[in-house]
Short mmCIF file of C-alpha atoms in Angstrom, two decimals:
data_model
loop_
_atom_site.label_atom_id
_atom_site.label_comp_id
_atom_site.label_asym_id
_atom_site.label_seq_id
_atom_site.Cartn_x
_atom_site.Cartn_y
_atom_site.Cartn_z
CA ASP W 769 85.82 107.57 84.61
CA ILE W 770 88.40 109.74 83.15
CA GLN W 771 90.86 107.85 80.79
CA MET W 772 94.59 108.89 80.70
CA THR W 773 96.48 108.48 77.51
CA GLN W 774 100.03 108.33 77.42
CA SER W 775 102.42 108.77 74.07
CA PRO W 776 104.90 107.34 73.20
CA SER W 777 104.53 103.99 75.47
CA THR W 778 108.63 103.56 74.76
CA LEU W 779 111.23 106.07 74.19
CA SER W 780 114.60 105.49 73.29
CA ALA W 781 117.02 108.25 73.83
CA SER W 782 120.55 109.04 74.75
CA VAL W 783 122.13 110.97 77.50
CA GLY W 784 122.03 114.52 77.08
CA ASP W 785 118.54 114.44 74.80
CA GLY W 786 115.75 116.24 75.17
CA VAL W 787 112.65 113.79 75.93
CA THR W 788 109.03 115.11 75.77
CA ILE W 789 105.89 112.50 77.15
CA THR W 790 102.42 113.49 76.35
CA CYS W 791 99.27 112.60 78.45
CA ARG W 792 95.83 113.31 77.31
CA ALA W 793 92.89 113.00 79.63
CA SER W 794 89.55 111.82 77.79
CA GLN W 795 87.64 114.83 79.82
CA THR W 796 89.16 117.75 81.35
CA VAL W 797 91.11 117.59 84.50
CA SER W 798 91.59 121.20 85.11
CA GLY W 799 95.60 121.33 86.13
CA TRP W 800 95.21 118.57 88.56
CA LEU W 801 97.87 116.37 87.16
CA ALA W 802 100.80 114.50 88.44
CA TRP W 803 104.03 113.14 86.86
CA TYR W 804 105.83 110.24 88.60
CA GLN W 805 108.93 108.38 87.71
CA GLN W 806 109.48 104.74 88.61
CA LYS W 807 112.23 102.39 88.58
CA PRO W 808 112.15 98.55 88.44
CA GLY W 809 111.37 97.21 91.89
CA LYS W 810 110.81 100.25 93.38
CA ALA W 811 107.95 103.08 94.18
CA PRO W 812 106.81 105.66 92.40
CA LYS W 813 108.29 109.34 93.03
CA LEU W 814 106.48 112.50 92.63
CA LEU W 815 108.12 114.64 89.89
CA ILE W 816 105.58 117.04 89.14
CA TYR W 817 101.91 118.26 90.81
CA ARG W 818 99.36 120.40 89.67
CA ALA W 819 100.60 119.92 86.25
CA SER W 820 103.48 122.37 86.20
CA SER W 821 104.87 122.55 89.75
CA LEU W 822 108.19 120.82 90.47
CA LYS W 823 108.19 118.88 93.98
CA SER W 824 110.91 120.38 96.25
CA GLY W 825 114.50 118.34 95.38
CA VAL W 826 113.44 117.28 91.77
CA PRO W 827 115.84 118.58 89.31
CA SER W 828 114.93 121.85 87.35
CA ARG W 829 115.65 119.87 83.77
CA PHE W 830 111.99 118.28 84.68
CA SER W 831 109.22 120.32 84.02
CA GLY W 832 105.60 120.08 83.06
CA SER W 833 103.11 122.11 81.55
CA GLY W 834 99.31 121.58 79.81
CA SER W 835 96.15 122.22 81.32
CA GLY W 836 92.46 120.83 80.21
CA THR W 837 93.22 117.63 78.62
CA GLU W 838 96.60 117.99 77.29
CA PHE W 839 99.68 117.68 79.64
CA THR W 840 103.42 117.01 78.70
CA LEU W 841 106.61 116.16 80.72
CA THR W 842 109.88 117.50 79.43
CA ILE W 843 113.07 116.19 80.54
CA SER W 844 115.69 118.84 79.12
CA SER W 845 118.72 116.75 79.08
CA LEU W 846 118.47 113.19 79.77
CA GLN W 847 121.14 112.13 82.82
CA PRO W 848 121.71 108.47 83.18
CA ASP W 849 119.37 108.21 86.41
CA ASP W 850 116.59 109.50 84.47
CA PHE W 851 116.11 106.13 82.67
CA ALA W 852 112.69 104.83 84.10
CA THR W 853 109.09 104.51 83.55
CA TYR W 854 107.08 107.78 83.76
CA TYR W 855 103.16 107.92 84.85
CA CYS W 856 100.94 110.49 84.69
CA GLN W 857 97.87 110.75 86.94
CA GLN W 858 94.86 112.62 87.17
CA TYR W 859 93.28 113.67 90.85
CA ASN W 860 90.51 116.23 89.53
CA SER W 861 87.95 113.48 90.12
CA TYR W 862 87.29 109.96 91.43
CA PRO W 863 88.20 107.62 90.54
CA PHE W 864 91.82 108.91 90.38
CA THR W 865 93.31 107.00 87.42
CA PHE W 866 96.98 106.69 85.86
CA GLY W 867 98.24 106.75 82.37
CA GLY W 868 99.60 103.62 81.06
CA GLY W 869 103.17 104.56 81.44
CA THR W 870 105.93 105.90 79.13
CA LYS W 871 109.29 103.78 79.57
CA VAL W 872 112.55 105.68 78.69
CA ASP W 873 115.49 103.58 77.67
CA ILE W 874 119.00 103.81 76.49
CA LYS W 875 119.28 104.11 72.53
CA GLU Y 1006 111.92 111.56 108.77
CA VAL Y 1007 108.39 111.53 106.93
CA GLN Y 1008 108.12 107.61 106.02
CA LEU Y 1009 105.12 104.93 104.92
CA VAL Y 1010 105.99 101.51 106.12
CA GLU Y 1011 103.37 98.76 104.49
CA SER Y 1012 103.04 95.11 105.97
CA GLY Y 1013 100.51 92.20 105.48
CA GLY Y 1014 100.76 91.17 102.20
CA GLY Y 1015 101.21 87.60 101.48
CA LEU Y 1016 99.55 84.83 99.85
CA VAL Y 1017 95.87 84.42 99.92
CA GLN Y 1018 93.58 81.94 98.11
CA PRO Y 1019 90.56 83.25 95.92
CA GLY Y 1020 87.58 84.32 97.98
CA GLY Y 1021 89.87 84.85 101.13
CA SER Y 1022 90.65 87.70 102.98
CA LEU Y 1023 93.85 90.10 103.82
CA THR Y 1024 94.24 93.00 106.02
CA LEU Y 1025 97.20 95.50 104.73
CA THR Y 1026 98.75 97.89 107.08
CA CYS Y 1027 100.36 101.32 106.43
CA GLY Y 1028 102.52 102.89 109.19
CA ALA Y 1029 103.27 106.23 109.43
CA SER Y 1030 106.14 108.56 110.89
CA GLY Y 1031 106.89 112.13 110.82
CA PHE Y 1032 103.32 113.30 110.06
CA THR Y 1033 100.02 112.14 111.25
CA VAL Y 1034 97.64 110.01 108.70
CA ASN Y 1035 94.46 111.78 110.35
CA SER Y 1036 95.23 115.07 108.82
CA ASN Y 1037 96.12 113.93 105.53
CA TYR Y 1038 94.68 112.58 102.36
CA MET Y 1039 96.35 109.05 102.37
CA ASN Y 1040 95.87 106.25 99.45
CA TRP Y 1041 96.16 102.96 98.32
CA VAL Y 1042 98.05 102.11 94.86
CA ARG Y 1043 98.54 98.87 93.08
CA GLN Y 1044 100.60 97.70 90.46
CA ALA Y 1045 100.10 94.05 88.94
CA PRO Y 1046 103.28 92.17 88.21
CA GLY Y 1047 104.42 93.79 85.01
CA LYS Y 1048 101.79 96.23 84.44
CA GLY Y 1049 101.01 100.12 85.14
CA LEU Y 1050 100.14 101.86 88.51
CA GLU Y 1051 96.39 101.68 89.18
CA TRP Y 1052 94.71 103.77 92.25
CA VAL Y 1053 92.47 101.68 94.71
CA SER Y 1054 91.33 104.17 97.22
CA ILE Y 1055 91.87 107.27 99.34
CA LEU Y 1056 90.74 108.12 103.11
CA HIS Y 1057 90.23 111.97 103.46
CA GLY Y 1058 91.22 113.47 106.77
CA GLY Y 1059 87.78 114.55 107.67
CA GLY Y 1060 87.08 110.57 107.22
CA ASP Y 1061 85.62 110.56 103.72
CA LYS Y 1062 86.39 107.31 101.52
CA PHE Y 1063 86.28 106.53 97.86
CA TYR Y 1064 87.09 103.48 95.99
CA ALA Y 1065 87.99 102.03 92.40
CA ASP Y 1066 85.34 100.38 90.57
CA SER Y 1067 87.33 97.07 90.91
CA VAL Y 1068 87.24 97.17 94.43
CA LYS Y 1069 84.36 98.95 95.55
CA GLY Y 1070 82.31 96.45 97.83
CA ARG Y 1071 85.06 94.20 98.60
CA PHE Y 1072 87.81 96.54 100.05
CA THR Y 1073 87.69 98.64 103.06
CA ILE Y 1074 89.95 101.60 104.06
CA SER Y 1075 90.64 102.83 107.44
CA ARG Y 1076 92.82 104.35 109.85
CA ASP Y 1077 93.72 104.09 113.53
CA ASN Y 1078 94.66 107.67 114.54
CA SER Y 1079 96.00 106.48 118.21
CA LYS Y 1080 98.42 104.33 116.04
CA ASN Y 1081 98.96 106.63 113.34
CA THR Y 1082 98.31 103.78 110.90
CA MET Y 1083 96.29 103.09 107.99
CA TYR Y 1084 94.73 100.04 106.62
CA LEU Y 1085 93.05 98.09 103.82
CA GLN Y 1086 90.95 95.57 104.49
CA MET Y 1087 90.63 93.09 101.47
CA ASN Y 1088 87.57 90.52 101.36
CA SER Y 1089 86.34 88.04 98.59
CA LEU Y 1090 89.79 88.33 97.07
CA ARG Y 1091 90.54 87.73 93.45
CA VAL Y 1092 93.44 85.98 91.27
CA GLU Y 1093 93.30 89.93 89.31
CA ASP Y 1094 93.78 91.23 92.70
CA THR Y 1095 97.60 89.96 93.03
CA ALA Y 1096 99.78 93.39 92.88
CA VAL Y 1097 102.08 95.47 94.84
CA TYR Y 1098 100.50 97.68 96.93
CA TYR Y 1099 101.66 100.86 97.89
CA CYS Y 1100 100.23 103.11 100.59
CA ALA Y 1101 100.98 106.99 99.60
CA ARG Y 1102 100.20 110.24 101.14
CA GLY Y 1103 98.70 112.87 98.58
CA GLY Y 1104 96.16 115.36 98.01
CA LEU Y 1105 96.08 118.88 96.44
CA ASP Y 1106 99.67 118.49 95.71
CA GLY Y 1107 100.22 114.77 94.21
CA MET Y 1108 101.45 111.53 96.05
CA ASP Y 1109 104.09 112.94 97.65
CA VAL Y 1110 105.29 110.21 100.23
CA TRP Y 1111 105.08 106.30 99.16
CA GLY Y 1112 105.84 103.39 101.17
CA GLN Y 1113 108.21 100.41 100.03
CA GLY Y 1114 105.09 98.00 98.95
CA THR Y 1115 103.84 94.88 100.21
CA THR Y 1116 103.01 92.08 97.77
CA VAL Y 1117 99.59 90.28 97.59
CA THR Y 1118 99.34 87.15 95.55
CA VAL Y 1119 95.91 85.44 94.97
CA SER Y 1120 96.40 82.15 94.09
CA SER Y 1121 94.89 78.53 94.77
#
């Protein structure tokens, strides 16, 4: 199985800060990587697919990059609505796997 | 409106069975990849199973041989039959549409509690 490792596990930041979350795969997933945002008690929401494609309707302050085994999610300027937990997920091969999550909270 | 609604969760004893239902509207399940994803209390997301539009099925190792994914095209509904349930299967179970463009539509989740 492909292991997905996210870092950091927790990130404290302020409104307006730029933040970057890293996701590393134990073997190549090519570009088959997605990023999700989840708020407490809610279902996850897709932000980025195919590593760098922004889902329609998602603010442009979110961006994804990377290929192979190393990926990043960047939020250019944190907004109050962005404080949440973020997960990466590979869908290159079965079983699909998620990273452990990165909680972005208010500094 | 594109929407998924799960139902069927509840409290079940270890070794018991439960069937979850995921009803779709605004699109057809048999033309899409459909997934089940779960989240144990206070934990991260865990992919459980996928049903391809063409009928292929895949499972996480943790549920293989115990869970079965299926669908009823006439009802535009997907199911997850769960047998031999274990305490560690306790989680919120989400259904989600998704294939090559990630899981783009999610239900609200249904809670399964396995406890004696």
